[in-house]
Structures are given as C-alpha cells and as structure tokens.
Amino acid sequence: MNDLITLYAGSYNADTGNITISKDNLVSLEQQLKACIEVGLFNTNNYLECKEKNIDYLYSFFEIEQGNIMYKQKESYKLIYDPQNERAIKTGRETGYVKIPDLNVKNELLLLINYYSFYKEFGMALMKVNKNFFIDLDKYNFEINSYFQNYGGNTFLNK
C-alpha cells in the first residue's frame, strides 16, 4: 500500500489536478496486487494442507524494507499439550507440546477479499482505458469462493 501512495503522490499534477501514471507503473501495480492475492491464497491453502497432514506451517507475507518489498516466511504455530502424540516435542521448555499450524483463516480470507476487490476495480478501470489490457478475474473468483463454500457455505464475491 505504501507503493500505491508513493505512486499517486509522484503522479499528481497540482497545476491541472490530474493524476498521470505511466503504463509501466500501472503494470507494476497490477503485478503487486496479483502477488498479494496469490500469497493470500497460498497461505490459506498451505495452512489447510499442513493442518490435514499435521506438518509445520510457514506463514508467507510481504514486508517493506528500505523502500523495497520483500517476500518473507516465518513459522506460525500454536502449542497444544499432548504428550502422547508422536509429534510431541521431546526436549526443552516445550516438552510434551505439539505444534499445530496457526492462521486466522477468517481474517486471511477477508484480507484476500479486500485485495481481490481492489484488483477487480483497478483491472476493470484499466480495461476501459486500454482494450489490450486483460486481467483474469475468474481464476481468483473461483478459488476464493471455494474457500468460503468450504468454510461457512457462503459465496460473498457474487453479491
């Protein structure tokens, strides 16, 4: 979002009141929005897979460091006391606890909806301006809707 603010601030002409953004900057912004959607889908899918297979979960995210967007991962888990479990930690302070994947799926999906909505509006506006520009809304719509159908039975994107 910081890049978006910088992009608009650098593109605003105070004399005319217009915002002029280069094609390269628009394509870059579209790619960043796609990356946010892809990471959200990846986190949700990876969480569900790790939970099902009972394996360690890495949370993926973007962080801005010195003006650059960096892709990062960190282990994300909750500890549940279950000393009989074969995956229970055997030594140290957490002996007897089992790591289970931790992700607030509801929040992750709501964040994903926000990214998708912005991407959709942005893409529709670009397609009106440039007929050669195309974004694949159906791909993300299908994937996001499938998560909502599996976790609550509602299809929010079609409302």
GROMACS .gro file of C-alpha atoms in nm:
model
  159
    1MET     CA    1   0.000   0.000   0.000
    2ASN     CA    2   0.298   0.227   0.061
    3ASP     CA    3   0.395   0.186  -0.306
    4LEU     CA    4   0.044   0.287  -0.410
    5ILE     CA    5   0.064   0.608  -0.205
    6THR     CA    6   0.409   0.685  -0.348
    7LEU     CA    7   0.285   0.612  -0.700
    8TYR     CA    8  -0.010   0.851  -0.668
    9ALA     CA    9   0.190   1.120  -0.490
   10GLY     CA   10   0.452   1.115  -0.765
   11SER     CA   11   0.187   1.115  -1.038
   12TYR     CA   12  -0.026   1.405  -0.916
   13ASN     CA   13  -0.003   1.733  -1.108
   14ALA     CA   14  -0.104   2.017  -0.874
   15ASP     CA   15  -0.149   2.262  -1.164
   16THR     CA   16  -0.404   2.052  -1.353
   17GLY     CA   17  -0.536   1.841  -1.065
   18ASN     CA   18  -0.481   1.528  -1.277
   19ILE     CA   19  -0.310   1.204  -1.193
   20THR     CA   20  -0.096   1.066  -1.475
   21ILE     CA   21   0.052   0.723  -1.423
   22SER     CA   22   0.284   0.557  -1.673
   23LYS     CA   23   0.190   0.226  -1.831
   24ASP     CA   24   0.492   0.061  -1.665
   25ASN     CA   25   0.380   0.181  -1.321
   26LEU     CA   26   0.026   0.055  -1.382
   27VAL     CA   27   0.154  -0.287  -1.488
   28SER     CA   28   0.383  -0.293  -1.182
   29LEU     CA   29   0.092  -0.211  -0.951
   30GLU     CA   30  -0.124  -0.479  -1.114
   31GLN     CA   31   0.156  -0.734  -1.060
   32GLN     CA   32   0.188  -0.634  -0.693
   33LEU     CA   33  -0.186  -0.674  -0.641
   34LYS     CA   34  -0.172  -1.016  -0.805
   35ALA     CA   35   0.117  -1.111  -0.578
   36CYS     CA   36  -0.086  -1.013  -0.267
   37ILE     CA   37  -0.378  -1.226  -0.386
   38GLU     CA   38  -0.150  -1.521  -0.468
   39VAL     CA   39   0.018  -1.505  -0.125
   40GLY     CA   40  -0.322  -1.496   0.049
   41LEU     CA   41  -0.441  -1.797  -0.149
   42PHE     CA   42  -0.112  -1.976  -0.082
   43ASN     CA   43  -0.130  -1.911   0.294
   44THR     CA   44  -0.485  -2.042   0.320
   45ASN     CA   45  -0.419  -2.348   0.105
   46ASN     CA   46  -0.087  -2.422   0.278
   47TYR     CA   47  -0.248  -2.387   0.622
   48LEU     CA   48  -0.523  -2.635   0.535
   49GLU     CA   49  -0.274  -2.881   0.389
   50CYS     CA   50  -0.036  -2.855   0.687
   51LYS     CA   51  -0.323  -2.897   0.932
   52GLU     CA   52  -0.451  -3.202   0.745
   53LYS     CA   53  -0.104  -3.361   0.724
   54ASN     CA   54   0.000  -3.244   1.072
   55ILE     CA   55   0.320  -3.077   0.948
   56ASP     CA   56   0.489  -2.746   1.032
   57TYR     CA   57   0.334  -2.438   0.875
   58LEU     CA   58   0.522  -2.140   0.730
   59TYR     CA   59   0.329  -1.814   0.702
   60SER     CA   60   0.418  -1.607   0.393
   61PHE     CA   61   0.397  -1.229   0.388
   62PHE     CA   62   0.541  -0.912   0.234
   63GLU     CA   63   0.740  -0.659   0.432
   64ILE     CA   64   0.873  -0.322   0.320
   65GLU     CA   65   1.243  -0.280   0.399
   66GLN     CA   66   1.424   0.038   0.293
   67GLY     CA   67   1.164   0.104   0.023
   68ASN     CA   68   1.177  -0.249  -0.121
   69ILE     CA   69   0.901  -0.506  -0.091
   70MET     CA   70   1.048  -0.827   0.049
   71TYR     CA   71   0.881  -1.169   0.045
   72LYS     CA   72   0.929  -1.347   0.378
   73GLN     CA   73   0.818  -1.658   0.562
   74LYS     CA   74   0.804  -1.744   0.929
   75GLU     CA   75   0.690  -2.046   1.123
   76SER     CA   76   0.339  -1.993   1.259
   77TYR     CA   77   0.203  -2.236   1.515
   78LYS     CA   78   0.011  -2.284   1.838
   79LEU     CA   79   0.125  -2.520   2.110
   80ILE     CA   80  -0.120  -2.781   2.234
   81TYR     CA   81  -0.026  -3.002   2.528
   82ASP     CA   82  -0.048  -3.363   2.408
   83PRO     CA   83   0.249  -3.564   2.542
   84GLN     CA   84   0.115  -3.891   2.392
   85ASN     CA   85   0.128  -3.752   2.037
   86GLU     CA   86   0.417  -3.888   1.828
   87ARG     CA   87   0.497  -3.531   1.717
   88ALA     CA   88   0.522  -3.401   2.075
   89ILE     CA   89   0.836  -3.202   2.148
   90LYS     CA   90   1.079  -3.427   2.336
   91THR     CA   91   1.319  -3.181   2.498
   92GLY     CA   92   1.336  -2.829   2.634
   93ARG     CA   93   1.082  -2.591   2.775
   94GLU     CA   94   0.805  -2.707   2.540
   95THR     CA   95   0.834  -3.080   2.620
   96GLY     CA   96   0.503  -3.259   2.567
   97TYR     CA   97   0.356  -2.989   2.345
   98VAL     CA   98   0.264  -3.035   1.980
   99LYS     CA   99   0.296  -2.757   1.723
  100ILE     CA  100  -0.020  -2.710   1.518
  101PRO     CA  101  -0.049  -2.466   1.226
  102ASP     CA  102  -0.181  -2.126   1.327
  103LEU     CA  103  -0.363  -1.896   1.088
  104ASN     CA  104  -0.678  -1.695   1.139
  105VAL     CA  105  -0.845  -1.824   0.823
  106LYS     CA  106  -1.138  -1.584   0.856
  107ASN     CA  107  -0.909  -1.278   0.873
  108GLU     CA  108  -0.688  -1.411   0.594
  109LEU     CA  109  -0.991  -1.459   0.368
  110LEU     CA  110  -1.129  -1.114   0.450
  111LEU     CA  111  -0.791  -0.960   0.365
  112LEU     CA  112  -0.793  -1.164   0.046
  113ILE     CA  113  -1.139  -1.026  -0.040
  114ASN     CA  114  -1.009  -0.670   0.005
  115TYR     CA  115  -0.711  -0.735  -0.224
  116TYR     CA  116  -0.936  -0.904  -0.479
  117SER     CA  117  -1.194  -0.623  -0.473
  118PHE     CA  118  -0.926  -0.360  -0.525
  119TYR     CA  119  -0.765  -0.570  -0.801
  120LYS     CA  120  -1.103  -0.615  -0.971
  121GLU     CA  121  -1.189  -0.243  -0.966
  122PHE     CA  122  -0.838  -0.149  -1.073
  123GLY     CA  123  -0.841  -0.403  -1.357
  124MET     CA  124  -1.187  -0.305  -1.481
  125ALA     CA  125  -1.079   0.061  -1.495
  126LEU     CA  126  -0.763  -0.031  -1.686
  127MET     CA  127  -0.956  -0.245  -1.934
  128LYS     CA  128  -1.185   0.051  -2.009
  129VAL     CA  129  -0.884   0.271  -2.082
  130ASN     CA  130  -0.678   0.013  -2.272
  131LYS     CA  131  -0.862  -0.262  -2.461
  132ASN     CA  132  -0.540  -0.467  -2.485
  133PHE     CA  133  -0.516  -0.497  -2.106
  134PHE     CA  134  -0.677  -0.808  -1.957
  135ILE     CA  135  -0.698  -0.943  -1.602
  136ASP     CA  136  -0.814  -1.291  -1.513
  137LEU     CA  137  -1.085  -1.227  -1.254
  138ASP     CA  138  -1.247  -1.569  -1.291
  139LYS     CA  139  -0.938  -1.754  -1.168
  140TYR     CA  140  -0.932  -1.573  -0.833
  141ASN     CA  141  -1.310  -1.557  -0.802
  142PHE     CA  142  -1.333  -1.937  -0.829
  143GLU     CA  143  -1.051  -2.003  -0.580
  144ILE     CA  144  -1.172  -1.755  -0.318
  145ASN     CA  145  -1.533  -1.870  -0.349
  146SER     CA  146  -1.428  -2.231  -0.297
  147TYR     CA  147  -1.272  -2.138   0.040
  148PHE     CA  148  -1.588  -1.959   0.150
  149GLN     CA  149  -1.803  -2.251   0.043
  150ASN     CA  150  -1.583  -2.488   0.243
  151TYR     CA  151  -1.571  -2.260   0.550
  152GLY     CA  152  -1.918  -2.125   0.601
  153GLY     CA  153  -2.118  -2.214   0.293
  154ASN     CA  154  -2.149  -1.857   0.164
  155THR     CA  155  -2.037  -1.710  -0.165
  156PHE     CA  156  -1.954  -1.349  -0.086
  157LEU     CA  157  -1.788  -1.243  -0.410
  158ASN     CA  158  -2.101  -1.273  -0.623
  159LYS     CA  159  -2.313  -1.039  -0.410
   0.00000   0.00000   0.00000
